[in-house]
CSV table of C-alpha atoms and ligand atoms in Angstrom, one decimal:
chain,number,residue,atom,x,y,z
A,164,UNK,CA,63.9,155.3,81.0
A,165,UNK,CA,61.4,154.9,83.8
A,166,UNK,CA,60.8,151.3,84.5
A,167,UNK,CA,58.9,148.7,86.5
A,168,UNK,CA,60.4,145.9,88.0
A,169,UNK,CA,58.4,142.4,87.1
A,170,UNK,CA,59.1,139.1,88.4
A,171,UNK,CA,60.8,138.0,84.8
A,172,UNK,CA,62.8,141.7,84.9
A,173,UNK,CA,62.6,145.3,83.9
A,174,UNK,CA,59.9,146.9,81.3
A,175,UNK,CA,59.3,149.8,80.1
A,176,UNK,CA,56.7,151.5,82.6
A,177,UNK,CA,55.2,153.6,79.5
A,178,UNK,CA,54.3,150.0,78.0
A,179,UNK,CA,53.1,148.5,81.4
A,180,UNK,CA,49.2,148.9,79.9
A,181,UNK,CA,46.5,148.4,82.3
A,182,UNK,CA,47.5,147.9,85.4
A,183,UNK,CA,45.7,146.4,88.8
A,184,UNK,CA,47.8,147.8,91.5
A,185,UNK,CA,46.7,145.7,94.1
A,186,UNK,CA,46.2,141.9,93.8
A,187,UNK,CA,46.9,138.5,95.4
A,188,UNK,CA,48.0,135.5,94.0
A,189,UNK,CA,49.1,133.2,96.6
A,190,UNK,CA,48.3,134.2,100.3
A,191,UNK,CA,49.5,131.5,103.4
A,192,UNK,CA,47.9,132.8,106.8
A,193,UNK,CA,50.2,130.3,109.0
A,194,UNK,CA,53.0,133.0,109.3
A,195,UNK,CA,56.0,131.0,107.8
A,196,UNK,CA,57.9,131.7,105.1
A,197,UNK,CA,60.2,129.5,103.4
A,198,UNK,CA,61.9,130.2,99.7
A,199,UNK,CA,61.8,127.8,97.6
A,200,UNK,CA,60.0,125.1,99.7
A,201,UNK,CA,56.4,126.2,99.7
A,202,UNK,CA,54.1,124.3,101.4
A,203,UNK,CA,51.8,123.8,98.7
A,204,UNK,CA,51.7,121.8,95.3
A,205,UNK,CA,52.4,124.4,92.6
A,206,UNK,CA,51.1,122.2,89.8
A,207,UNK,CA,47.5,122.3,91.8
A,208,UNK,CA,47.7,126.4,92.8
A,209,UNK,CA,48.4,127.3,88.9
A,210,UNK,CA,45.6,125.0,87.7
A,211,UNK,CA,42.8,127.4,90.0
A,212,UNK,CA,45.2,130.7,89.5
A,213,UNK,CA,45.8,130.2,85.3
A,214,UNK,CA,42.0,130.8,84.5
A,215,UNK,CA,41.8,133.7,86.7
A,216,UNK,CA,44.5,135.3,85.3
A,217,UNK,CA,44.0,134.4,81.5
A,218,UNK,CA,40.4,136.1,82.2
A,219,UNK,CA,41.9,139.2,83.2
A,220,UNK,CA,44.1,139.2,80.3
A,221,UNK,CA,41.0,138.5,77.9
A,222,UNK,CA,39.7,141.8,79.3
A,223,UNK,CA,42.6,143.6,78.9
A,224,UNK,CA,44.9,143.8,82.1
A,225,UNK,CA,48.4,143.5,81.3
A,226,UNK,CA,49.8,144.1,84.6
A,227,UNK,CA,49.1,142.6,87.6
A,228,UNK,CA,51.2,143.8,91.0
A,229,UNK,CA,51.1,140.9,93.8
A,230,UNK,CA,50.7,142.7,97.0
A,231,UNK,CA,51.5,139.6,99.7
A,232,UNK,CA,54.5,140.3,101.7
A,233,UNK,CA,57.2,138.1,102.9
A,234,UNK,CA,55.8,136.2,105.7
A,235,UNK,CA,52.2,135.7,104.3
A,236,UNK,CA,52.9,133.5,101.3
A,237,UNK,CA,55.4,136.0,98.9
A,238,UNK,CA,56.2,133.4,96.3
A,239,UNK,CA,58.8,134.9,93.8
A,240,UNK,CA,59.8,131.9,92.1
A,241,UNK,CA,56.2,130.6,91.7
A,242,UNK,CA,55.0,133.9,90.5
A,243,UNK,CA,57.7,133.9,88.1
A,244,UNK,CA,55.9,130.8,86.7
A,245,UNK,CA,52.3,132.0,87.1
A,246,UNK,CA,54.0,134.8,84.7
A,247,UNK,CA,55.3,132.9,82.1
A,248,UNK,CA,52.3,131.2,81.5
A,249,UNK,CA,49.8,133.8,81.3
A,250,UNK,CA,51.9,136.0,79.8
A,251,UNK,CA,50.7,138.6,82.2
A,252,UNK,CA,53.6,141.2,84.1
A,253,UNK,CA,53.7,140.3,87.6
A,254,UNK,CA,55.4,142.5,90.0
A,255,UNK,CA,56.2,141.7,93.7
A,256,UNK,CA,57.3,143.4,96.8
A,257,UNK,CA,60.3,143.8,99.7
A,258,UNK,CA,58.8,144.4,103.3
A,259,UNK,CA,56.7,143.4,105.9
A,260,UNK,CA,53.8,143.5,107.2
A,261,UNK,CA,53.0,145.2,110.3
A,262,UNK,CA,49.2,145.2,110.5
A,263,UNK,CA,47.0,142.4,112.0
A,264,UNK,CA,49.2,143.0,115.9
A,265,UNK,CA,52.5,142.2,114.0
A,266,UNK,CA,51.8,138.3,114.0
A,267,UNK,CA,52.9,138.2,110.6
A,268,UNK,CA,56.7,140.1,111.7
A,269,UNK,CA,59.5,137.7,111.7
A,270,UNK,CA,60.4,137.7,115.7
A,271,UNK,CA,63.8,139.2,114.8
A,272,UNK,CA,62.6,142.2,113.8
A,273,UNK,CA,62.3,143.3,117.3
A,274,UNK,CA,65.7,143.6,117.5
A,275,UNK,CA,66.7,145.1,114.2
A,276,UNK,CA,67.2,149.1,114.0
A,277,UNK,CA,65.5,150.6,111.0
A,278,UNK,CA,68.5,150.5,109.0
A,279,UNK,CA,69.4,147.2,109.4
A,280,UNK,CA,66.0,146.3,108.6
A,281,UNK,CA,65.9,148.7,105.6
A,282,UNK,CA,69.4,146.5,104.7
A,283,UNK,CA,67.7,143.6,104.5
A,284,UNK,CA,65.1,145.0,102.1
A,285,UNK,CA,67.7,147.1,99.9
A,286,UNK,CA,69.8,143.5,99.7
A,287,UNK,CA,66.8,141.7,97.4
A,288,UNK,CA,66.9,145.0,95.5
A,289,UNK,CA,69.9,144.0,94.4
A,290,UNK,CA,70.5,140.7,94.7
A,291,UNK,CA,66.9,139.4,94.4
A,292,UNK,CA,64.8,137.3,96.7
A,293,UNK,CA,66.3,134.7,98.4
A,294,UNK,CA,68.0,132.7,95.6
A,295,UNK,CA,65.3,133.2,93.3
A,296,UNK,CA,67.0,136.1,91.3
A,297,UNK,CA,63.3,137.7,91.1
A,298,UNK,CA,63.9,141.1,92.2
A,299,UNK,CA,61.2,143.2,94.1
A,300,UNK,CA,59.3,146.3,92.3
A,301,UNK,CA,58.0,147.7,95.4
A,302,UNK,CA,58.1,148.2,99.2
A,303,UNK,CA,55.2,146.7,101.0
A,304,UNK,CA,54.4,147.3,104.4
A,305,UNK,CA,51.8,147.4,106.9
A,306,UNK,CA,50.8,149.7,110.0
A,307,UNK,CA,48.1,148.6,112.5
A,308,UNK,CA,45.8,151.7,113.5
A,309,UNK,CA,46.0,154.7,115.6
A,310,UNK,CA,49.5,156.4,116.5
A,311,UNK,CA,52.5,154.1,115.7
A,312,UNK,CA,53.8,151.5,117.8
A,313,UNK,CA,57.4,151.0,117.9
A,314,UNK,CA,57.6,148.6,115.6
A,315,UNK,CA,55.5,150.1,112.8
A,316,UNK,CA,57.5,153.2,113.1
A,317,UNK,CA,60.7,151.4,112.6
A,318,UNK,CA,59.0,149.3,109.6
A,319,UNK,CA,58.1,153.3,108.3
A,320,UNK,CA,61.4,154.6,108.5
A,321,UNK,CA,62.6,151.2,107.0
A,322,UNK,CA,60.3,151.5,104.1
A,323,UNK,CA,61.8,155.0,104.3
A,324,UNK,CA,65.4,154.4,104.5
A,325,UNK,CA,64.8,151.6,101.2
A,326,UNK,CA,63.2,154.2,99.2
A,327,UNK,CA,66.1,156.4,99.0
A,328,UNK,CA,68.4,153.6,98.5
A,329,UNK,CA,66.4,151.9,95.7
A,330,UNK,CA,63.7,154.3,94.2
A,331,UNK,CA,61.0,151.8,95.0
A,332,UNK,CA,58.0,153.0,95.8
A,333,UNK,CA,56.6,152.6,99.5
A,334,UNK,CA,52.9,150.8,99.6
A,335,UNK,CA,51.4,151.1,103.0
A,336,UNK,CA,48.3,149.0,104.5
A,337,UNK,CA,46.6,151.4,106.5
A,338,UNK,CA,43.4,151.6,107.7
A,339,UNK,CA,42.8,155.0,109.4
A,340,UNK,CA,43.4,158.9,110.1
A,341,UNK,CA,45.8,158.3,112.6
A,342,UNK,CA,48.6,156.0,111.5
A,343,UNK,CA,48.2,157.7,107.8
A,344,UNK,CA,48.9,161.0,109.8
A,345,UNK,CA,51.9,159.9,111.6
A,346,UNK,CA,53.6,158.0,108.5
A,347,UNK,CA,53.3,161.6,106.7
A,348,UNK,CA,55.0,162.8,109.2
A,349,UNK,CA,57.8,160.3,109.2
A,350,UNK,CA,58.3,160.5,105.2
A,351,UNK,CA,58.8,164.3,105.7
A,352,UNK,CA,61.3,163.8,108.4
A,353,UNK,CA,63.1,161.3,106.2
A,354,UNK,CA,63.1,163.1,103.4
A,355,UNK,CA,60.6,160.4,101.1
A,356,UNK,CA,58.7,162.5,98.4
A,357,UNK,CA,55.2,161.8,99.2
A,358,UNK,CA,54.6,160.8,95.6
A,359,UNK,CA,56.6,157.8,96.3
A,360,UNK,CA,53.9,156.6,98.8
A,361,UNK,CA,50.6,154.8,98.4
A,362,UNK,CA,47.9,154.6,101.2
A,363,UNK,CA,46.9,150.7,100.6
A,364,UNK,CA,43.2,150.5,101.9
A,365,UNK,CA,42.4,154.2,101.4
A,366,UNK,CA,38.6,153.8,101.1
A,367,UNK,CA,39.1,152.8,104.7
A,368,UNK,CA,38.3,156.3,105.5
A,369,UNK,CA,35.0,157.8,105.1
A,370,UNK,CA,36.0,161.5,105.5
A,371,UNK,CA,36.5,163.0,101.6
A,372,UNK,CA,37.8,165.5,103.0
A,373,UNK,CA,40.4,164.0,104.7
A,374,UNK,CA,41.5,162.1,101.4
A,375,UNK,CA,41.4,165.0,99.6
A,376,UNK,CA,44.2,166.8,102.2
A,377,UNK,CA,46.1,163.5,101.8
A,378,UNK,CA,45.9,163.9,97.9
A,379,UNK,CA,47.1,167.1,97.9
A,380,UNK,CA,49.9,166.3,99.6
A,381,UNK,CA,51.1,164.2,97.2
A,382,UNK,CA,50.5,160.5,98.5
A,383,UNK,CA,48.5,158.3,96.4
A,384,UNK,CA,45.2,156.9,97.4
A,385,UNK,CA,44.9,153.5,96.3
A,386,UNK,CA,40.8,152.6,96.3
A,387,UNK,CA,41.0,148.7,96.5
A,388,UNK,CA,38.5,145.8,97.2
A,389,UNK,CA,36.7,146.4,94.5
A,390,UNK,CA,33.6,143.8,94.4
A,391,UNK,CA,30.3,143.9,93.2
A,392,UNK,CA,28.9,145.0,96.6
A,393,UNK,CA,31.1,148.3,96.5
A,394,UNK,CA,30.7,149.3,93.3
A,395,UNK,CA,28.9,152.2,94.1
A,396,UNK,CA,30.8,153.4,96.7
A,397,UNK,CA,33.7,153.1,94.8
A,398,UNK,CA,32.3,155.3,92.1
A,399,UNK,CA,31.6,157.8,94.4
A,400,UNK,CA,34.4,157.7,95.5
A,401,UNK,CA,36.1,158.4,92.4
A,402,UNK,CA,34.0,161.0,91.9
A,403,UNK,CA,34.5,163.2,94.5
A,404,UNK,CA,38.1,163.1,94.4
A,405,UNK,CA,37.9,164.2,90.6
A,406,UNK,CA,35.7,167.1,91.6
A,407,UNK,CA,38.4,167.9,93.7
A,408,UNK,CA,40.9,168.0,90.7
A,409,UNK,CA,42.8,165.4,92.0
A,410,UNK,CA,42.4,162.7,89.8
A,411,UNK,CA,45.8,162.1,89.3
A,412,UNK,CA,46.3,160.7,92.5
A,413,UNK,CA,43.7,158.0,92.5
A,414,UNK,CA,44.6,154.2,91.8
A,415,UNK,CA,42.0,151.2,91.3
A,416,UNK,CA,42.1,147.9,92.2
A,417,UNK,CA,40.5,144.9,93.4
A,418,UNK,CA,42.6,143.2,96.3
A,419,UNK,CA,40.9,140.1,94.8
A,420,UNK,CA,42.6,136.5,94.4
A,421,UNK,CA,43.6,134.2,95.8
A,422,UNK,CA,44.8,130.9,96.5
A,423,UNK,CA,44.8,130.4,100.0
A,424,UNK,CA,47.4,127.3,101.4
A,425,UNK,CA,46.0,125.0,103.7
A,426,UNK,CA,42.5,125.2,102.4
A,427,UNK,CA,40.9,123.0,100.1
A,428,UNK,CA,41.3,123.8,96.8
A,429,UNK,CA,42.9,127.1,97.8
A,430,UNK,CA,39.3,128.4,99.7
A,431,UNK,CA,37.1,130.7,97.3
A,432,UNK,CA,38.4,132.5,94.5
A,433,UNK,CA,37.9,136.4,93.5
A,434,UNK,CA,38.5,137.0,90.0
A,435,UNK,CA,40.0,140.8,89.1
A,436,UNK,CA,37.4,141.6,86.2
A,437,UNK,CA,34.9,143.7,88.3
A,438,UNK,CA,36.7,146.9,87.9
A,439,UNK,CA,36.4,146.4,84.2
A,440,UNK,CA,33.2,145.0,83.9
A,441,UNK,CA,31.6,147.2,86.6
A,442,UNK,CA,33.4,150.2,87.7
A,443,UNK,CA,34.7,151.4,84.4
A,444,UNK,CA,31.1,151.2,82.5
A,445,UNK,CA,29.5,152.9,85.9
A,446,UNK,CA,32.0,155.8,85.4
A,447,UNK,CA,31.1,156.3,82.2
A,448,UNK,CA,27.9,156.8,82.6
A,449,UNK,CA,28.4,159.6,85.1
A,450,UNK,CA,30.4,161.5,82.9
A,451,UNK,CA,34.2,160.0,82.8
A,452,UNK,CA,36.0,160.1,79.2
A,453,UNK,CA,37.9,157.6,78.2
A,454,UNK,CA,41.0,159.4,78.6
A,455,UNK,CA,39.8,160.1,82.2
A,456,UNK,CA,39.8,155.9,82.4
A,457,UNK,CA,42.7,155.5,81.1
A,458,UNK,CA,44.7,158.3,83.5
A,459,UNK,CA,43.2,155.6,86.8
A,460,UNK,CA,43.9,152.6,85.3
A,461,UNK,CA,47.0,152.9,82.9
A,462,UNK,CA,48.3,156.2,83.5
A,463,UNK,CA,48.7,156.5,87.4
A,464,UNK,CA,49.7,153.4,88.5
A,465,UNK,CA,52.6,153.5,86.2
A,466,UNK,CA,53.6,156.9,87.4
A,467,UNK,CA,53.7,155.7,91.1
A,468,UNK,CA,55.4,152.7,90.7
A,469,UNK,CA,57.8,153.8,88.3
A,470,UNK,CA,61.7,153.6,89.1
A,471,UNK,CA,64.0,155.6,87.6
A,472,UNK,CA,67.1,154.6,89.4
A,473,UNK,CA,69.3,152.0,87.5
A,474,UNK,CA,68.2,148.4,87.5
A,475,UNK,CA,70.0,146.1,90.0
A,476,UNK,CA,73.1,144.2,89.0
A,477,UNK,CA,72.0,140.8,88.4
A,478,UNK,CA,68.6,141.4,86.6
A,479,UNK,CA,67.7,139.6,83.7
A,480,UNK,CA,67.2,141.5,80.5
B,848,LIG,ZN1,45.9,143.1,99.9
């Protein structure tokens, strides 16, 4: 059976429903990380999160995958909670994020090799995150742009390197041609299906034609930050890809959320409704079927996150 891996364990990934492929729950910008003593008052973050995620659920999401790395707020334990309540699936990630001039990179990754980084990854596979036995359902990473520096290659070939081990599938911030081009490159040379990868940010790129080479390559174009502002573009972005026939290798999502620590309140909220109560209708009324809707949004994303490898040791039922 082909699964995904929530915070609260393995489910069936044919039963995952509607999926948002892209989300944030919790996000801390100081650049620490430390399990199990987060520096913020859970109590208060649930009472702004909660609402947010109960609306979702009253529109019909049932699976919510919570894109912050380690090193930018990842909060297994907490998200474990969040989950419980709202009865939503929450899945997290292993990885970490290369993107922003790696100032969000643990300083000893400078003198890991990628398989000792990939080690470190492929260890919460199976023995969970730290010692909140909440296991990871995907790799995330993230490349700054143009050719590779050293240190995003290695985090690539780590990403890489886990893959294999684990069946995870690889979810890459990237923001242009370049760095997309190069990491295609790597997966080949390290013998990662392409199907197994997502190109976080995709809409990034103005160039169809580009995305539509990418497509047909295999990787998956994830079309996130959905808002009201981009509701067009985001449409039309959909669109051409389909006239391409490549609709099968389009995910939606909002990169919406979230409660931010060390602001008050947790800063501004984003809800993740707008692909429902925007993008979906718009689509419609260009032509989409139902069953076309139901392909981006329930469909795809199950297919690219899917594992089919065992579940870890260790995972509750
Ligand atoms: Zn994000």
């Amino acid at each position: 059976m082909a699964f995904l891996m929530t915070v609260q364990g393995p489910i069936d990934a044919a039963r995952a429903g509607f999926i948002l492929p892209h989300e944030h729950l919790v996000v801390d910008f100081s650049g620490e990380d430390v399990p199990g003593t987060l520096r913020f008052h859970e109590d208060q973050a649930s009472s702004v999160i909660l609402p947010h995620l109960d609306e979702a659920k009253r529109r019909g999401v049932t699976t919510l995958f919570e894109c912050t790395p380690a090193y930018l707020g990842r909060a297994p334990s907490f998200l474990r909670r969040l989950s419980k309540q709202s009865g939503m699936h929450v899945v997290t990630n292993t990885g970490y994020y290369g993107a922003a001039q790696d100032k969000f990179l643990p300083r000893v990754v400078w003198e890991l090799s990628p398989e000792q980084i990939a080690f470190r990854w492929i260890q919460e596979w199976k023995q969970g995150i730290g010692d909140s036995n909440v296991f990871p359902g995907f790799i995330k990473i993230g490349v700054d742009p143009g050719r590779l520096s050293e240190v995003d290659e290695r985090l690539v070939r780590a990403a890489a390197l886990t893959c294999r081990a684990t069946g995870l599938t690889i979810a890459s911030h990237t923001t242009d041609r370049l760095s997309m081009e190069h990491q295609i490159a790597l997966l080949i040379e390290e013998g990662v299906s392409s199907n197994r990868f997502v190109w976080v940010h995709a809409q990034s790129v103005r160039d169809t034609q580009f995305l539509v080479d990418v497509a047909r390559r295999g990787v998956w174009l994830e079309f996130d930050g959905i808002q009201e502002s981009t509701v067009e573009e985001h449409v039309s972005l959909v669109r051409d890809i389909r006239d391409a026939g490549l609709l099968d290798r389009v995910l939606l999502s909002h990169d919406a959320g979230w409660y931010s620590v060390g602001e008050p309140n947790g800063g501004t909220f984003r809800g993740f409704t707008t692909l429902i109560e925007k993008v979906l209708p718009a689509l419609r009324q260009i032509g989409f079927h139902e069953e076309a809707l139901q392909q981006l949004c329930r469909t795809n994303p199950a297919r690219a996150f899917a594992i089919d490898a065992a579940p870890p040791l260790g995972v509750p039922a």
